[in-house]
Amino acid sequence: MLDKIKDFAADFFVTGDPLIYGADVSIVLVTIAIVFVLTYFKKWGWLWREWLTTVDHKRIGIMYLIASLLMLFRGGVDALLMRTQLALPDIPFLKAEHYNEIFTTHGTIMILFMAMPMMFALFNMVVPLQIGARDVAYPFLNALSFWLFFLGAMLLNLSFVIGGSPNAGWLSYPPLSELSGSPGVGQNFYIWGIQISGIGSLATGINFLVTILKMRAPGMKLMKMPLFTWSVFSTCVTIIFAFPILTITLALLFIDRYFGAHFFTMDGGGMPMMYINLIWMWGHPEVYIVILPAFGIFSEIVATFSKKTIFGYKSMVFAMMIISILSFFTWVHHFFTMGSSADVNAFFAISTMAIAIPTGVKVFNWLFTMFRGRITIKQPMLWTLGFIPCFLIGGATGVMLAVAPADFQYHNSYFLIAHFHQVLIGGVVFGYLAGMYYWWPKLFGFKLDEKIGTWAFWLWNIGFYVCFLPQYWLGLDGMTRRVYTYSWDTGWASLNFISTIGAFLMGAGFILQVWQIVYSIRKGERDTTGDPWDGRTLEWSIPSPPAHYNFAVTPDGSHMDAWWHVKQQLKAGIKPPKQELEPIHMPKNSAVPIVMSTFWFIAGFGFTFGWNWMGISGLIGVIVCLFVRSFTYDVDYYIPVDEVKKTEAKMGRAI
Amino acid sequence: MWKARKRLRNIAAIAMGVIAMAALTGCDANLLVFDSKGPVAAEIESLIWISILLCAVIVIPVIGLFAFIVWRYRDKPGNKAPYKPDWSHSTTLETIWWGIPIVIIILLGFFTVRTTYALVEPPKDTKAEPITIQVTSLDWKWLFQYPDLGIATVNYLHIPEDVPIQFVMTSDAAMNSFWVPQLAGQMYTMPGMAMRMWVQADEPGVFSGKGANFSGEYFERMQFNVVSQTESEFNNWVAESKKSTQTLDQAAYAKLSEKNTMGEQTFGSMDQNLFAQIVLKNGGHHHPNNGLDIRGQFPLHGTDSDGADHSGGSADGNHDMSNMNHDMSDKDMHK
C-alpha cells in the first residue's frame, strides 16, 4: 500500500528539478501567507461578498488585470529562464525537456492567459463607462467568463508542479501532441486549461458585442462611438467567429488522445495538416483579436494628449472592420512551407500583405491627429509614442514574412520570433500598458507615479530593442526557434548574449512597474476631478472611482467625444438640461460563477489524469449549477433615489 | 528634472551603441541567408532585398515624419506651430495614405507572385541529369537515401555541384522541416507524405543544414552538413561509400528509428523499397503511375506529366490523401 502511494506520488508530483522544488516551496508559503492575512484581518467575508461573487464589471475588470499581471510575471520568468539558457553556447542550465516545457508554457500563457485577460480587463474597465451604461448586457455571464478564464489558467499552471507541463509547443502540432508523441498528462492540462478558459472568452465576446449594440447611451449612434469601443466591437466579432474553431480543434485532439481516434494521425485516415490549418484559422484571427483593442487604446490616447479630435474617424472604423474580416483569410501564411501549390501560396501572400494597408492608414491617422495638435507626454502618451516606431518596424518585417518564397528562409527561424515579439510586445503589450496607465485613475482614483513610470518605460523600450533586434540577424544566420542550446562554431554567441541582456532590462522594467503600483497606492497623485487627463469621452464625466451604478443619470451620447462637447458647452456658458434622478436597476451578486467554474476545474483535472469518476462528477456539478441559476428568480434590485443622492453627494457631486 | 533627463539621454546613448554593435556584428559575419550558394537561394535572396527596399521606402520617411511631428507640436509655452483642435478630416490626405500602401503592396505582390511561380520550376540553366535524394526525419536524426546510387547516409550528405538535386522528403516521427539556408528555403517533412523540392549548389563547399521544425526532446541535435563537391570528387565519395559493409535493411532501419541521437553514418547498400514503405506505413497513398503520391512545390523534372499534375493544387493533394486506400496500397506495395 505504502509503495503504491509512493509510486503514485512520484508520478503525480513533478520531481527532480531544484527550480521546481523552489517553486513548490514558494507556492506553499504564499498560500499560507494569504490564508493567514485574510484570517487575521477577518477579511474572508469581505473577499467573498465584494470580489469573489461580484458581477460589477469594474471589479471583474480589476480581477482580470491582477490575474493578467500575475501571468505576465510567470510568462516573463519563463522568458528569462530561456534567455539565460541561450545567453552563451552549451550552457547546462536547463535540460532539453525542461526547456521545451518552458517555451511551450511561455507561449500559451502569454497569449491566452496574459494578453487575453489584460484585454478583457480593459473591456470591462472601460466599455460600459465609455458608452454610458451601468453594466454589461449580461453581468452574470461576465462573472462566469472571468472565473472560467481564471480556473482554466490555474489548471494549466498546475501542470508546472503536478503531473508535468506540456512540451509540444504553444500550438502543439500533431503528431507530436498525439499520444504517440506526448504520452504524459501535460498535453491534457494544455487542452483542458485552454478549453475551459476558451468558453469564457467566447462568452465575453458575445457579452460585449451585445453590450455595445444594445446598451449605448441615448443618442450615441454607431458612428458616434468612441474608437476604443469600436475596436472592442471589431474584436468581439472576430472572437465569435474564431473561438469556436479553437474549441472544436482541441476537442478533436482530445478525442484522438482519449478515445484513440485518428482525426489528426495519418494512419487511420486522419490528417495532421488539418489540425495545423484549423488551429491557425483560430490562431491568426487571434493575433488580430489582441491587437485591435490596442489600436483603439492608441486612438483614445493620441486624441486626448494632442488635445485634438481624432483624425479620419471614418477611415479608422473602416480600417478596423476590414482588418477583422481580412484576418480570417491569411492563416496559411503560417505554413507556406507545407508544400501547397503556387496558387495557394500566392493567394495567402497577397491577402496577408493586404492587411498592411488598413494598418498603415491607422498609423497615418494617428500621426495627423498629433499634427497641428498640442502634445503633452504623460505616461499613456509615452507608451503610445514608444509603440509607433516599434510597430512600424514590426509591421514591415511582417510584410517581409508575407512574401511567400522569402518565408521559406524565415520560417521557424529567429527572424520570425523577432517579428512576432515586435508586434506583440511593441503593439499589444505597449498598447495595453498605455491603456492601463490611462484608465488607472478612473478605476482606482489615483495616478501611477510619473517618475518611476518613466524609468520603467525606458527599461522596457530599450530592453525590447536590445533583446529582439539581434534576433532578426540570428534568424537570417540560420538560428532556428526552440533550440535549447547551440554550439560555439555557429557564431551566434555574441548576438544571443546581447539579446539576453535586453530580456533582463525588460524584466527590470516590470519590477519597477510593480514598485510603481505599490508606491502609488500610498503616494500617487489623487484624482479628485474624475477627469485627470482632460478627457473627451463619457467615462471622464463621472467621479473616480465611479459609483457601482456608474452614472447617476443616463448621459447624452449624441455628440462625438460627448464629454468634450459638454465641456465646450460649459465654457461657452451653456448648461446641460437638468435631469431627474430615478431608481437604478442593478444585478445582484451570485456565487454560481465561481462554484460552476470550480466544477469545470474539477472536471478538467479528472479528465487530464484519466479519472473518469472525477471528470464526470465535475460535469454533473456544472449541470447542477446551471439548474440552480435557471431557477433563481431573485437576481436584481433597485437602488432608491435617496441612496443615489447620498452616494453622489459623498463623491462631491450635486445632483 | 534636468539631471533625470540627462541620465535618460545617457541610457539612450548606451542602448543605441549596443544596437549599433549588434547590427555591425550581424553584418560582419556572412549571414547564411544572404550568402546564397545556389540558384534557388539566390532567387529568394534577391526577393528579400526587394522587399526590404520597398518596406524601407515607406517606414524610414514615416519614422522621420513621426519624430518631426512629436517635436514640432509639443505642448510648450511659446510654441508657434499652428493648433487646430477640430481639424479632423481631409479627403485628399486620406486618399494619399490609402494610396501609398496600396501601391507598395501591388509592387511587392507582383514580385512575390512572380517568384512563387518561378520556384515551382526546376533550375533551368543546367543540362546535368538530376539526382534524387530521399530524406527521412527521425527521432532525432536525418536519414538520406540515394536510390540511383544505392547508398544511404545519416546526418550528412554529399552532392555534386551544378547538378539539380531533387529531394523527396518524409518523416517517420513528428513533423520536421528540412532547411539548408545557403542552398534553398525550407520544406516540411511530414509522416505519410512525400514532399518535393529542388536544390542546386553552384560551387563546392560545406553548407550547414538543420531540422527547423520542433519535433520533440532532442530536436536541436538534428543538424547536418551538406558537402558540395566537384563531379569527380563526388564520384570518389560514392565509390568510397559503397565500400561500407553496412546495409540499410529493415533491421538496420528499425535500429535507426529508435529514439536517440547519433553522429554520422554511411551505408554501402540499401533496401530500395524502404522509402516507399516508410511513407506508406504512416498512412501514405500509393499512386498507380509513379509509385508514390508526391506532394509539393516542385514537380518532377522533364516530361513526367504525372508529377506536374500533383503539384497542381493542394486541394487536389489533400483530396488524394484523405481518400487514400490502405488495402490497395499495401497490396500494390507487396506484390
mmCIF file of C-alpha atoms in Angstrom, chain A residues 140-333:
data_model
loop_
_atom_site.group_PDB
_atom_site.id
_atom_site.type_symbol
_atom_site.label_atom_id
_atom_site.label_comp_id
_atom_site.label_asym_id
_atom_site.label_seq_id
_atom_site.Cartn_x
_atom_site.Cartn_y
_atom_site.Cartn_z
ATOM 1 C CA PHE A 140 -23.804 37.167 -14.514
ATOM 2 C CA LEU A 141 -22.263 35.756 -17.687
ATOM 3 C CA ASN A 142 -19.470 38.281 -17.324
ATOM 4 C CA ALA A 143 -18.560 36.956 -13.872
ATOM 5 C CA LEU A 144 -18.783 33.417 -15.196
ATOM 6 C CA SER A 145 -16.411 34.301 -18.048
ATOM 7 C CA PHE A 146 -13.869 35.614 -15.598
ATOM 8 C CA TRP A 147 -13.956 32.569 -13.351
ATOM 9 C CA LEU A 148 -13.785 30.185 -16.304
ATOM 10 C CA PHE A 149 -10.731 32.027 -17.560
ATOM 11 C CA PHE A 150 -9.144 32.120 -14.122
ATOM 12 C CA LEU A 151 -9.653 28.468 -13.250
ATOM 13 C CA GLY A 152 -8.643 27.399 -16.762
ATOM 14 C CA ALA A 153 -5.429 29.368 -16.335
ATOM 15 C CA MET A 154 -4.862 27.824 -12.900
ATOM 16 C CA LEU A 155 -5.372 24.343 -14.353
ATOM 17 C CA LEU A 156 -2.639 24.919 -16.919
ATOM 18 C CA ASN A 157 -0.347 26.447 -14.312
ATOM 19 C CA LEU A 158 -0.860 23.480 -12.022
ATOM 20 C CA SER A 159 0.892 21.286 -14.595
ATOM 21 C CA PHE A 160 4.087 23.013 -13.546
ATOM 22 C CA VAL A 161 4.163 21.199 -10.193
ATOM 23 C CA ILE A 162 1.676 18.366 -10.689
ATOM 24 C CA GLY A 163 1.821 15.838 -13.495
ATOM 25 C CA GLY A 164 4.253 17.691 -15.754
ATOM 26 C CA SER A 165 3.979 20.632 -18.159
ATOM 27 C CA PRO A 166 3.002 20.336 -21.814
ATOM 28 C CA ASN A 167 6.038 20.388 -24.102
ATOM 29 C CA ALA A 168 4.835 20.239 -27.698
ATOM 30 C CA GLY A 169 4.938 23.957 -28.453
ATOM 31 C CA TRP A 170 2.256 26.553 -27.791
ATOM 32 C CA LEU A 171 0.072 25.326 -30.651
ATOM 33 C CA SER A 172 1.078 21.689 -30.130
ATOM 34 C CA TYR A 173 1.073 20.302 -33.648
ATOM 35 C CA PRO A 174 0.252 16.630 -34.068
ATOM 36 C CA PRO A 175 1.620 14.036 -34.365
ATOM 37 C CA LEU A 176 3.944 15.361 -31.641
ATOM 38 C CA SER A 177 0.968 16.310 -29.466
ATOM 39 C CA GLU A 178 -0.774 12.989 -30.021
ATOM 40 C CA LEU A 179 -0.469 10.180 -27.502
ATOM 41 C CA SER A 180 2.396 8.692 -29.543
ATOM 42 C CA GLY A 181 4.478 11.870 -29.266
ATOM 43 C CA SER A 182 3.377 13.159 -25.852
ATOM 44 C CA PRO A 183 2.214 10.299 -23.651
ATOM 45 C CA GLY A 184 2.229 12.340 -20.424
ATOM 46 C CA VAL A 185 -0.605 14.350 -18.886
ATOM 47 C CA GLY A 186 0.971 17.707 -19.804
ATOM 48 C CA GLN A 187 -0.842 17.838 -23.135
ATOM 49 C CA ASN A 188 -4.167 17.117 -21.381
ATOM 50 C CA PHE A 189 -3.567 20.004 -19.000
ATOM 51 C CA TYR A 190 -2.980 22.168 -22.063
ATOM 52 C CA ILE A 191 -6.203 21.050 -23.748
ATOM 53 C CA TRP A 192 -8.425 21.423 -20.692
ATOM 54 C CA GLY A 193 -6.879 24.656 -19.465
ATOM 55 C CA ILE A 194 -7.479 26.291 -22.834
ATOM 56 C CA GLN A 195 -10.912 24.722 -23.343
ATOM 57 C CA ILE A 196 -12.265 25.946 -20.029
ATOM 58 C CA SER A 197 -10.929 29.461 -20.398
ATOM 59 C CA GLY A 198 -11.978 29.420 -24.066
ATOM 60 C CA ILE A 199 -15.653 29.102 -23.135
ATOM 61 C CA GLY A 200 -15.155 32.228 -21.045
ATOM 62 C CA SER A 201 -13.526 34.102 -23.924
ATOM 63 C CA LEU A 202 -16.338 33.248 -26.325
ATOM 64 C CA ALA A 203 -18.935 34.330 -23.760
ATOM 65 C CA THR A 204 -17.105 37.623 -23.242
ATOM 66 C CA GLY A 205 -17.113 38.189 -26.992
ATOM 67 C CA ILE A 206 -20.882 37.736 -27.135
ATOM 68 C CA ASN A 207 -21.419 39.769 -23.984
ATOM 69 C CA PHE A 208 -19.560 42.837 -25.176
ATOM 70 C CA LEU A 209 -20.961 42.662 -28.676
ATOM 71 C CA VAL A 210 -24.479 42.802 -27.243
ATOM 72 C CA THR A 211 -23.437 45.435 -24.701
ATOM 73 C CA ILE A 212 -22.146 47.691 -27.440
ATOM 74 C CA LEU A 213 -25.129 47.103 -29.688
ATOM 75 C CA LYS A 214 -27.840 47.466 -27.061
ATOM 76 C CA MET A 215 -26.590 49.453 -24.069
ATOM 77 C CA ARG A 216 -25.297 52.683 -25.559
ATOM 78 C CA ALA A 217 -26.421 55.986 -24.074
ATOM 79 C CA PRO A 218 -29.331 57.607 -25.873
ATOM 80 C CA GLY A 219 -28.194 59.436 -28.972
ATOM 81 C CA MET A 220 -24.966 57.518 -29.357
ATOM 82 C CA LYS A 221 -25.221 56.288 -32.938
ATOM 83 C CA LEU A 222 -22.699 53.651 -34.036
ATOM 84 C CA MET A 223 -20.715 56.303 -35.871
ATOM 85 C CA LYS A 224 -20.560 58.450 -32.720
ATOM 86 C CA MET A 225 -18.984 55.697 -30.637
ATOM 87 C CA PRO A 226 -15.503 56.274 -29.218
ATOM 88 C CA LEU A 227 -12.835 54.405 -31.175
ATOM 89 C CA PHE A 228 -11.913 52.136 -28.291
ATOM 90 C CA THR A 229 -15.487 50.897 -28.217
ATOM 91 C CA TRP A 230 -15.306 50.376 -31.978
ATOM 92 C CA SER A 231 -12.124 48.359 -31.551
ATOM 93 C CA VAL A 232 -13.820 46.198 -28.920
ATOM 94 C CA PHE A 233 -16.732 45.725 -31.295
ATOM 95 C CA SER A 234 -14.486 44.538 -34.141
ATOM 96 C CA THR A 235 -12.574 42.287 -31.743
ATOM 97 C CA CYS A 236 -15.775 40.717 -30.441
ATOM 98 C CA VAL A 237 -16.945 39.960 -33.971
ATOM 99 C CA THR A 238 -13.607 38.249 -34.576
ATOM 100 C CA ILE A 239 -13.800 36.314 -31.284
ATOM 101 C CA ILE A 240 -17.244 34.992 -32.089
ATOM 102 C CA PHE A 241 -16.110 33.528 -35.385
ATOM 103 C CA ALA A 242 -12.637 32.394 -34.291
ATOM 104 C CA PHE A 243 -13.011 30.799 -30.869
ATOM 105 C CA PRO A 244 -15.435 28.026 -31.839
ATOM 106 C CA ILE A 245 -12.748 26.790 -34.253
ATOM 107 C CA LEU A 246 -10.273 26.517 -31.387
ATOM 108 C CA THR A 247 -12.771 24.678 -29.220
ATOM 109 C CA ILE A 248 -13.539 22.133 -31.925
ATOM 110 C CA THR A 249 -9.889 21.639 -32.857
ATOM 111 C CA LEU A 250 -8.810 20.938 -29.292
ATOM 112 C CA ALA A 251 -11.865 18.750 -28.725
ATOM 113 C CA LEU A 252 -10.876 16.619 -31.731
ATOM 114 C CA LEU A 253 -7.295 16.415 -30.436
ATOM 115 C CA PHE A 254 -8.624 15.287 -27.079
ATOM 116 C CA ILE A 255 -10.810 12.641 -28.724
ATOM 117 C CA ASP A 256 -7.702 11.395 -30.533
ATOM 118 C CA ARG A 257 -5.806 11.177 -27.275
ATOM 119 C CA TYR A 258 -8.561 9.884 -25.039
ATOM 120 C CA PHE A 259 -10.550 7.574 -27.264
ATOM 121 C CA GLY A 260 -7.841 6.671 -29.759
ATOM 122 C CA ALA A 261 -9.483 8.357 -32.729
ATOM 123 C CA HIS A 262 -7.482 9.361 -35.808
ATOM 124 C CA PHE A 263 -8.576 12.850 -36.709
ATOM 125 C CA PHE A 264 -5.022 14.092 -36.868
ATOM 126 C CA THR A 265 -2.933 10.978 -37.464
ATOM 127 C CA MET A 266 -2.241 9.709 -40.967
ATOM 128 C CA ASP A 267 -2.549 6.064 -40.015
ATOM 129 C CA GLY A 268 -6.263 5.522 -39.787
ATOM 130 C CA GLY A 269 -7.143 8.107 -42.363
ATOM 131 C CA GLY A 270 -6.653 11.354 -40.447
ATOM 132 C CA MET A 271 -4.600 14.333 -41.406
ATOM 133 C CA PRO A 272 -2.196 16.299 -39.196
ATOM 134 C CA MET A 273 -2.266 19.134 -41.716
ATOM 135 C CA MET A 274 -5.937 19.529 -40.939
ATOM 136 C CA TYR A 275 -5.056 20.354 -37.351
ATOM 137 C CA ILE A 276 -2.478 22.880 -38.457
ATOM 138 C CA ASN A 277 -4.975 24.533 -40.786
ATOM 139 C CA LEU A 278 -7.683 24.609 -38.128
ATOM 140 C CA ILE A 279 -5.524 25.853 -35.293
ATOM 141 C CA TRP A 280 -4.295 28.746 -37.434
ATOM 142 C CA MET A 281 -7.797 29.539 -38.651
ATOM 143 C CA TRP A 282 -8.262 30.452 -35.000
ATOM 144 C CA GLY A 283 -4.654 31.445 -34.335
ATOM 145 C CA HIS A 284 -4.334 34.101 -36.955
ATOM 146 C CA PRO A 285 -7.547 35.947 -36.140
ATOM 147 C CA GLU A 286 -6.423 35.605 -32.518
ATOM 148 C CA VAL A 287 -3.443 37.893 -33.036
ATOM 149 C CA TYR A 288 -5.782 40.499 -34.513
ATOM 150 C CA ILE A 289 -8.160 39.926 -31.629
ATOM 151 C CA VAL A 290 -5.431 41.086 -29.270
ATOM 152 C CA ILE A 291 -4.039 43.915 -31.412
ATOM 153 C CA LEU A 292 -7.338 45.610 -32.387
ATOM 154 C CA PRO A 293 -8.156 46.844 -28.849
ATOM 155 C CA ALA A 294 -4.615 48.223 -28.656
ATOM 156 C CA PHE A 295 -5.387 50.240 -31.808
ATOM 157 C CA GLY A 296 -8.483 51.540 -30.039
ATOM 158 C CA ILE A 297 -6.493 52.497 -26.946
ATOM 159 C CA PHE A 298 -3.928 54.406 -29.001
ATOM 160 C CA SER A 299 -6.695 56.279 -30.791
ATOM 161 C CA GLU A 300 -8.163 57.471 -27.481
ATOM 162 C CA ILE A 301 -4.807 58.425 -26.026
ATOM 163 C CA VAL A 302 -3.460 60.211 -29.092
ATOM 164 C CA ALA A 303 -6.572 62.402 -29.310
ATOM 165 C CA THR A 304 -6.602 63.199 -25.584
ATOM 166 C CA PHE A 305 -2.922 64.022 -25.277
ATOM 167 C CA SER A 306 -2.808 66.029 -28.506
ATOM 168 C CA LYS A 307 -5.912 67.983 -27.392
ATOM 169 C CA LYS A 308 -7.373 67.401 -30.794
ATOM 170 C CA THR A 309 -10.169 65.380 -32.396
ATOM 171 C CA ILE A 310 -9.030 62.066 -33.829
ATOM 172 C CA PHE A 311 -8.104 62.429 -37.476
ATOM 173 C CA GLY A 312 -10.021 60.390 -40.046
ATOM 174 C CA TYR A 313 -12.555 58.765 -37.710
ATOM 175 C CA LYS A 314 -14.398 57.021 -40.536
ATOM 176 C CA SER A 315 -11.194 55.671 -42.009
ATOM 177 C CA MET A 316 -10.252 54.350 -38.586
ATOM 178 C CA VAL A 317 -13.548 52.499 -38.175
ATOM 179 C CA PHE A 318 -13.421 51.139 -41.690
ATOM 180 C CA ALA A 319 -9.802 50.042 -41.249
ATOM 181 C CA MET A 320 -10.594 48.108 -38.068
ATOM 182 C CA MET A 321 -13.570 46.314 -39.556
ATOM 183 C CA ILE A 322 -11.595 45.444 -42.681
ATOM 184 C CA ILE A 323 -8.760 44.078 -40.537
ATOM 185 C CA SER A 324 -11.151 41.903 -38.577
ATOM 186 C CA ILE A 325 -12.562 40.440 -41.802
ATOM 187 C CA LEU A 326 -9.237 40.044 -43.608
ATOM 188 C CA SER A 327 -7.750 38.336 -40.557
ATOM 189 C CA PHE A 328 -9.764 35.240 -41.464
ATOM 190 C CA PHE A 329 -8.162 34.935 -44.897
ATOM 191 C CA THR A 330 -4.483 34.800 -44.079
ATOM 192 C CA TRP A 331 -3.990 31.708 -41.963
ATOM 193 C CA VAL A 332 -1.952 29.736 -44.490
ATOM 194 C CA HIS A 333 0.947 32.194 -44.175
#
